């Protein structure tokens, strides 16, 4: 057996930092009955420390060089810059009142017979425009609770429609951190990933609409709340969405959206001139904007460093070797990518972190078996979103449960109505197992 062949097998011990992170992160969640008791960044710092303690054949300086070189990779730094700009846009557009106007506009034009389906559609639009599922759930869950209370419709079904719509946009939005992470780790354009992604998930969205229509199509409701909206405030969302789809540079699109949001906000009186810089940095409530992206930016950098040492210690080669032993086809490689991203998301309860962790391994698999970067990016985003939309301990269902406290609903109560995340996974598996003739 040659040294080269040994090297190709990699080493299980190279994966130890990742296994330590999962053990510490999941263990803390179980012990404290709260999967957010330990901030992810702390778990990753523990894993990075473990990675530095491995492989005594290399000096600390050699390991540090590997880590910093990986952290400074062009794709990693580009991803971090996009996170920051996306935070700036999110903070400014929220301060300008774009979220409220968008929600009220959608509810104002909905016929009563499609109340629940309408919640799903509005959730799809808002999450695609805002790039955040949690933000969408926070904005729409109170409306869903109001509809349930006024109509007698199942509160779990109404909120389930909101969650389903939120996961649609989380997966597809051009400014979603999951899209940013998926495309940067695979080195593809956002518009290419979007086109690949939309054709996979659109059948799931259509079937979801039909299911909600059948279950709640005869409902009548009337909201007493003020549904005033200003179409001018919705404009920044539309500009960002259309600009990104048209293939404009993502940096330019986000800067344009931020500037336009500030102009709209100041013109409408929602943002005072002296607040312009504050809302960019912190959002309207002091918890959004660029500041809201600090955690995921720092996590992305730390995880990249960990992956650098994992790769140097043979961990990536170990995974690839065993995948190659079992996977002989392009279909098998895609199933492997789907399984990898699913397991990491179930373990971390954060789809962006899961993509950042699984992305480098998925890229190696895709290159080995000829899967295009756009398909790999779509699969990473889809399958992490599938599980993020249905695990009861994820932020999405926890936020929904908190917003629906008036109805006494727990995260588990939503599960029977989370049609879209489940159908999204089914549709993606269908595309893998029964591909079209086009090149993957």
mmCIF file of C-alpha atoms in Angstrom, residues 128-336:
data_model
loop_
_atom_site.group_PDB
_atom_site.id
_atom_site.type_symbol
_atom_site.label_atom_id
_atom_site.label_comp_id
_atom_site.label_asym_id
_atom_site.label_seq_id
_atom_site.Cartn_x
_atom_site.Cartn_y
_atom_site.Cartn_z
ATOM 1 C CA UNK A 128 -37.822 36.560 -0.566
ATOM 2 C CA UNK A 129 -37.632 40.339 -0.362
ATOM 3 C CA UNK A 130 -36.182 40.513 3.179
ATOM 4 C CA UNK A 131 -33.981 37.430 2.998
ATOM 5 C CA UNK A 132 -34.942 36.229 6.477
ATOM 6 C CA UNK A 133 -37.369 33.554 7.588
ATOM 7 C CA UNK A 134 -37.277 34.585 11.243
ATOM 8 C CA UNK A 135 -38.045 38.213 10.364
ATOM 9 C CA UNK A 136 -40.948 37.100 8.199
ATOM 10 C CA UNK A 137 -42.340 34.885 10.957
ATOM 11 C CA UNK A 138 -42.019 37.704 13.483
ATOM 12 C CA UNK A 139 -43.889 40.085 11.151
ATOM 13 C CA UNK A 140 -46.691 37.752 10.050
ATOM 14 C CA UNK A 141 -47.401 35.493 13.046
ATOM 15 C CA UNK A 142 -49.468 38.181 14.872
ATOM 16 C CA UNK A 143 -51.578 38.568 11.703
ATOM 17 C CA UNK A 144 -52.015 34.783 11.484
ATOM 18 C CA UNK A 145 -53.122 34.687 15.131
ATOM 19 C CA UNK A 146 -55.635 37.472 14.451
ATOM 20 C CA UNK A 147 -57.100 35.615 11.478
ATOM 21 C CA UNK A 148 -57.401 32.440 13.550
ATOM 22 C CA UNK A 149 -59.149 34.247 16.399
ATOM 23 C CA UNK A 150 -61.617 36.003 14.090
ATOM 24 C CA UNK A 151 -62.484 33.012 11.906
ATOM 25 C CA UNK A 152 -62.145 29.964 14.107
ATOM 26 C CA UNK A 153 -59.572 28.520 11.729
ATOM 27 C CA UNK A 154 -56.870 26.371 13.299
ATOM 28 C CA UNK A 155 -54.199 28.642 14.709
ATOM 29 C CA UNK A 156 -51.581 25.982 14.042
ATOM 30 C CA UNK A 157 -52.622 25.901 10.369
ATOM 31 C CA UNK A 158 -52.485 29.695 10.012
ATOM 32 C CA UNK A 159 -49.062 29.925 11.606
ATOM 33 C CA UNK A 160 -47.931 26.837 9.667
ATOM 34 C CA UNK A 161 -48.733 28.714 6.453
ATOM 35 C CA UNK A 162 -46.564 31.612 7.619
ATOM 36 C CA UNK A 163 -43.651 29.300 8.444
ATOM 37 C CA UNK A 164 -43.990 27.564 5.073
ATOM 38 C CA UNK A 165 -43.917 30.876 3.217
ATOM 39 C CA UNK A 166 -40.979 32.068 5.307
ATOM 40 C CA UNK A 167 -38.915 29.020 4.363
ATOM 41 C CA UNK A 168 -39.690 29.578 0.666
ATOM 42 C CA UNK A 169 -37.935 32.948 0.696
ATOM 43 C CA UNK A 170 -35.205 31.862 3.109
ATOM 44 C CA UNK A 171 -34.214 29.285 0.524
ATOM 45 C CA UNK A 172 -34.557 31.490 -2.572
ATOM 46 C CA UNK A 173 -33.902 35.108 -1.608
ATOM 47 C CA UNK A 174 -30.928 36.808 -3.206
ATOM 48 C CA UNK A 175 -30.048 38.497 0.091
ATOM 49 C CA UNK A 176 -30.646 35.505 2.363
ATOM 50 C CA UNK A 177 -27.514 34.522 4.282
ATOM 51 C CA UNK A 178 -28.150 30.912 3.215
ATOM 52 C CA UNK A 179 -28.068 31.871 -0.473
ATOM 53 C CA UNK A 180 -24.954 33.942 0.099
ATOM 54 C CA UNK A 181 -23.214 31.077 1.913
ATOM 55 C CA UNK A 182 -24.301 28.429 -0.611
ATOM 56 C CA UNK A 183 -23.201 30.364 -3.683
ATOM 57 C CA UNK A 184 -19.899 31.579 -2.217
ATOM 58 C CA UNK A 185 -18.857 28.132 -0.952
ATOM 59 C CA UNK A 186 -19.587 26.658 -4.391
ATOM 60 C CA UNK A 187 -18.292 29.573 -6.467
ATOM 61 C CA UNK A 188 -21.418 30.206 -8.542
ATOM 62 C CA UNK A 189 -23.560 33.220 -9.337
ATOM 63 C CA UNK A 190 -26.680 33.925 -7.262
ATOM 64 C CA UNK A 191 -28.892 34.215 -10.327
ATOM 65 C CA UNK A 192 -27.734 30.782 -11.559
ATOM 66 C CA UNK A 193 -28.441 29.225 -8.183
ATOM 67 C CA UNK A 194 -31.866 30.933 -8.120
ATOM 68 C CA UNK A 195 -32.810 29.571 -11.557
ATOM 69 C CA UNK A 196 -31.689 26.091 -10.599
ATOM 70 C CA UNK A 197 -33.431 26.323 -7.234
ATOM 71 C CA UNK A 198 -36.777 27.747 -8.339
ATOM 72 C CA UNK A 199 -37.492 24.978 -10.828
ATOM 73 C CA UNK A 200 -36.899 22.400 -8.076
ATOM 74 C CA UNK A 201 -39.074 23.987 -5.386
ATOM 75 C CA UNK A 202 -41.859 25.551 -7.474
ATOM 76 C CA UNK A 203 -43.880 22.294 -7.644
ATOM 77 C CA UNK A 204 -43.727 22.110 -3.843
ATOM 78 C CA UNK A 205 -45.033 25.679 -3.548
ATOM 79 C CA UNK A 206 -47.918 24.995 -5.946
ATOM 80 C CA UNK A 207 -48.983 21.837 -4.111
ATOM 81 C CA UNK A 208 -48.740 23.698 -0.790
ATOM 82 C CA UNK A 209 -51.087 26.396 -2.110
ATOM 83 C CA UNK A 210 -53.593 23.754 -3.198
ATOM 84 C CA UNK A 211 -53.478 22.013 0.176
ATOM 85 C CA UNK A 212 -54.142 25.237 2.074
ATOM 86 C CA UNK A 213 -56.945 26.154 -0.337
ATOM 87 C CA UNK A 214 -58.618 22.801 0.238
ATOM 88 C CA UNK A 215 -58.218 22.930 4.017
ATOM 89 C CA UNK A 216 -59.334 26.548 4.510
ATOM 90 C CA UNK A 217 -60.871 27.663 1.212
ATOM 91 C CA UNK A 218 -64.323 28.387 2.633
ATOM 92 C CA UNK A 219 -63.134 30.642 5.415
ATOM 93 C CA UNK A 220 -64.322 34.221 5.778
ATOM 94 C CA UNK A 221 -62.419 36.790 7.770
ATOM 95 C CA UNK A 222 -62.296 40.477 8.346
ATOM 96 C CA UNK A 223 -59.402 42.265 9.977
ATOM 97 C CA UNK A 224 -60.201 45.328 12.002
ATOM 98 C CA UNK A 225 -56.579 46.536 12.115
ATOM 99 C CA UNK A 226 -55.471 49.495 10.056
ATOM 100 C CA UNK A 227 -54.070 48.125 6.797
ATOM 101 C CA UNK A 228 -52.667 51.352 5.415
ATOM 102 C CA UNK A 229 -49.685 50.909 3.160
ATOM 103 C CA UNK A 230 -47.408 53.079 1.088
ATOM 104 C CA UNK A 231 -46.311 51.534 -2.182
ATOM 105 C CA UNK A 232 -43.333 53.900 -2.190
ATOM 106 C CA UNK A 233 -42.007 52.041 0.880
ATOM 107 C CA UNK A 234 -42.256 48.692 -0.918
ATOM 108 C CA UNK A 235 -40.111 49.989 -3.794
ATOM 109 C CA UNK A 236 -36.686 49.140 -2.257
ATOM 110 C CA UNK A 237 -37.681 45.479 -1.946
ATOM 111 C CA UNK A 238 -38.773 45.380 -5.569
ATOM 112 C CA UNK A 239 -35.585 47.076 -6.772
ATOM 113 C CA UNK A 240 -33.364 44.603 -4.925
ATOM 114 C CA UNK A 241 -35.379 41.589 -6.073
ATOM 115 C CA UNK A 242 -35.598 42.656 -9.728
ATOM 116 C CA UNK A 243 -31.993 43.870 -9.823
ATOM 117 C CA UNK A 244 -30.665 40.593 -8.439
ATOM 118 C CA UNK A 245 -32.771 38.524 -10.832
ATOM 119 C CA UNK A 246 -31.570 40.673 -13.728
ATOM 120 C CA UNK A 247 -27.988 39.718 -12.930
ATOM 121 C CA UNK A 248 -26.755 42.974 -11.415
ATOM 122 C CA UNK A 249 -23.696 42.704 -9.193
ATOM 123 C CA UNK A 250 -24.853 41.768 -5.686
ATOM 124 C CA UNK A 251 -22.735 44.482 -4.046
ATOM 125 C CA UNK A 252 -24.251 47.148 -6.254
ATOM 126 C CA UNK A 253 -27.781 45.807 -5.724
ATOM 127 C CA UNK A 254 -27.493 45.866 -1.926
ATOM 128 C CA UNK A 255 -25.902 49.315 -1.839
ATOM 129 C CA UNK A 256 -28.596 50.635 -4.197
ATOM 130 C CA UNK A 257 -31.326 49.068 -2.040
ATOM 131 C CA UNK A 258 -29.860 50.576 1.123
ATOM 132 C CA UNK A 259 -29.568 54.078 -0.367
ATOM 133 C CA UNK A 260 -33.086 53.884 -1.805
ATOM 134 C CA UNK A 261 -34.476 52.709 1.557
ATOM 135 C CA UNK A 262 -32.867 55.656 3.320
ATOM 136 C CA UNK A 263 -34.247 58.104 0.750
ATOM 137 C CA UNK A 264 -37.727 56.597 1.099
ATOM 138 C CA UNK A 265 -37.509 56.588 4.898
ATOM 139 C CA UNK A 266 -36.385 60.211 5.154
ATOM 140 C CA UNK A 267 -38.928 61.373 2.559
ATOM 141 C CA UNK A 268 -41.735 59.578 4.398
ATOM 142 C CA UNK A 269 -40.630 60.887 7.775
ATOM 143 C CA UNK A 270 -39.931 57.390 9.097
ATOM 144 C CA UNK A 271 -36.193 58.077 9.406
ATOM 145 C CA UNK A 272 -34.778 61.323 10.735
ATOM 146 C CA UNK A 273 -31.630 62.579 8.972
ATOM 147 C CA UNK A 274 -29.573 62.121 12.129
ATOM 148 C CA UNK A 275 -30.723 58.445 12.322
ATOM 149 C CA UNK A 276 -29.442 57.448 8.885
ATOM 150 C CA UNK A 277 -26.165 55.954 10.070
ATOM 151 C CA UNK A 278 -27.711 54.383 13.152
ATOM 152 C CA UNK A 279 -30.355 52.407 11.256
ATOM 153 C CA UNK A 280 -27.728 51.112 8.846
ATOM 154 C CA UNK A 281 -25.652 49.864 11.763
ATOM 155 C CA UNK A 282 -28.364 48.774 14.197
ATOM 156 C CA UNK A 283 -31.747 48.833 12.465
ATOM 157 C CA UNK A 284 -34.828 50.588 13.875
ATOM 158 C CA UNK A 285 -34.854 48.649 17.154
ATOM 159 C CA UNK A 286 -31.140 48.586 17.900
ATOM 160 C CA UNK A 287 -30.940 44.837 17.215
ATOM 161 C CA UNK A 288 -30.835 44.657 13.426
ATOM 162 C CA UNK A 289 -28.808 46.140 10.601
ATOM 163 C CA UNK A 290 -25.126 45.342 10.225
ATOM 164 C CA UNK A 291 -24.926 44.501 13.924
ATOM 165 C CA UNK A 292 -27.319 41.617 13.349
ATOM 166 C CA UNK A 293 -24.764 40.071 10.968
ATOM 167 C CA UNK A 294 -21.854 40.095 13.416
ATOM 168 C CA UNK A 295 -22.444 36.558 14.684
ATOM 169 C CA UNK A 296 -22.786 34.859 11.309
ATOM 170 C CA UNK A 297 -19.796 36.813 9.930
ATOM 171 C CA UNK A 298 -17.562 35.794 12.837
ATOM 172 C CA UNK A 299 -18.855 32.214 12.689
ATOM 173 C CA UNK A 300 -18.122 32.004 8.958
ATOM 174 C CA UNK A 301 -14.518 33.093 9.536
ATOM 175 C CA UNK A 302 -13.958 30.705 12.473
ATOM 176 C CA UNK A 303 -15.574 27.755 10.668
ATOM 177 C CA UNK A 304 -13.393 28.399 7.612
ATOM 178 C CA UNK A 305 -10.318 28.173 9.826
ATOM 179 C CA UNK A 306 -11.545 24.925 11.375
ATOM 180 C CA UNK A 307 -12.226 23.439 7.941
ATOM 181 C CA UNK A 308 -8.690 24.417 6.896
ATOM 182 C CA UNK A 309 -7.161 22.335 9.707
ATOM 183 C CA UNK A 310 -9.687 19.531 9.244
ATOM 184 C CA UNK A 311 -8.654 19.340 5.602
ATOM 185 C CA UNK A 312 -4.927 19.519 6.442
ATOM 186 C CA UNK A 313 -5.362 16.669 8.941
ATOM 187 C CA UNK A 314 -7.107 14.400 6.430
ATOM 188 C CA UNK A 315 -10.688 14.822 7.640
ATOM 189 C CA UNK A 316 -12.089 15.932 4.288
ATOM 190 C CA UNK A 317 -10.191 13.172 2.487
ATOM 191 C CA UNK A 318 -11.677 10.640 4.918
ATOM 192 C CA UNK A 319 -15.236 11.758 4.091
ATOM 193 C CA UNK A 320 -14.545 11.789 0.360
ATOM 194 C CA UNK A 321 -12.904 8.365 0.443
ATOM 195 C CA UNK A 322 -15.896 6.751 2.116
ATOM 196 C CA UNK A 323 -18.356 8.573 -0.116
ATOM 197 C CA UNK A 324 -16.420 7.385 -3.177
ATOM 198 C CA UNK A 325 -16.590 3.817 -1.864
ATOM 199 C CA UNK A 326 -20.376 3.977 -1.726
ATOM 200 C CA UNK A 327 -21.200 6.481 -4.442
ATOM 201 C CA UNK A 328 -20.561 5.545 -8.032
ATOM 202 C CA UNK A 329 -22.858 7.911 -9.893
ATOM 203 C CA UNK A 330 -23.798 11.569 -10.164
ATOM 204 C CA UNK A 331 -27.153 10.771 -8.569
ATOM 205 C CA UNK A 332 -25.427 9.162 -5.614
ATOM 206 C CA UNK A 333 -23.206 12.198 -5.166
ATOM 207 C CA UNK A 334 -26.235 14.477 -5.002
ATOM 208 C CA UNK A 335 -27.931 12.206 -2.465
ATOM 209 C CA UNK A 336 -24.714 12.332 -0.443
#
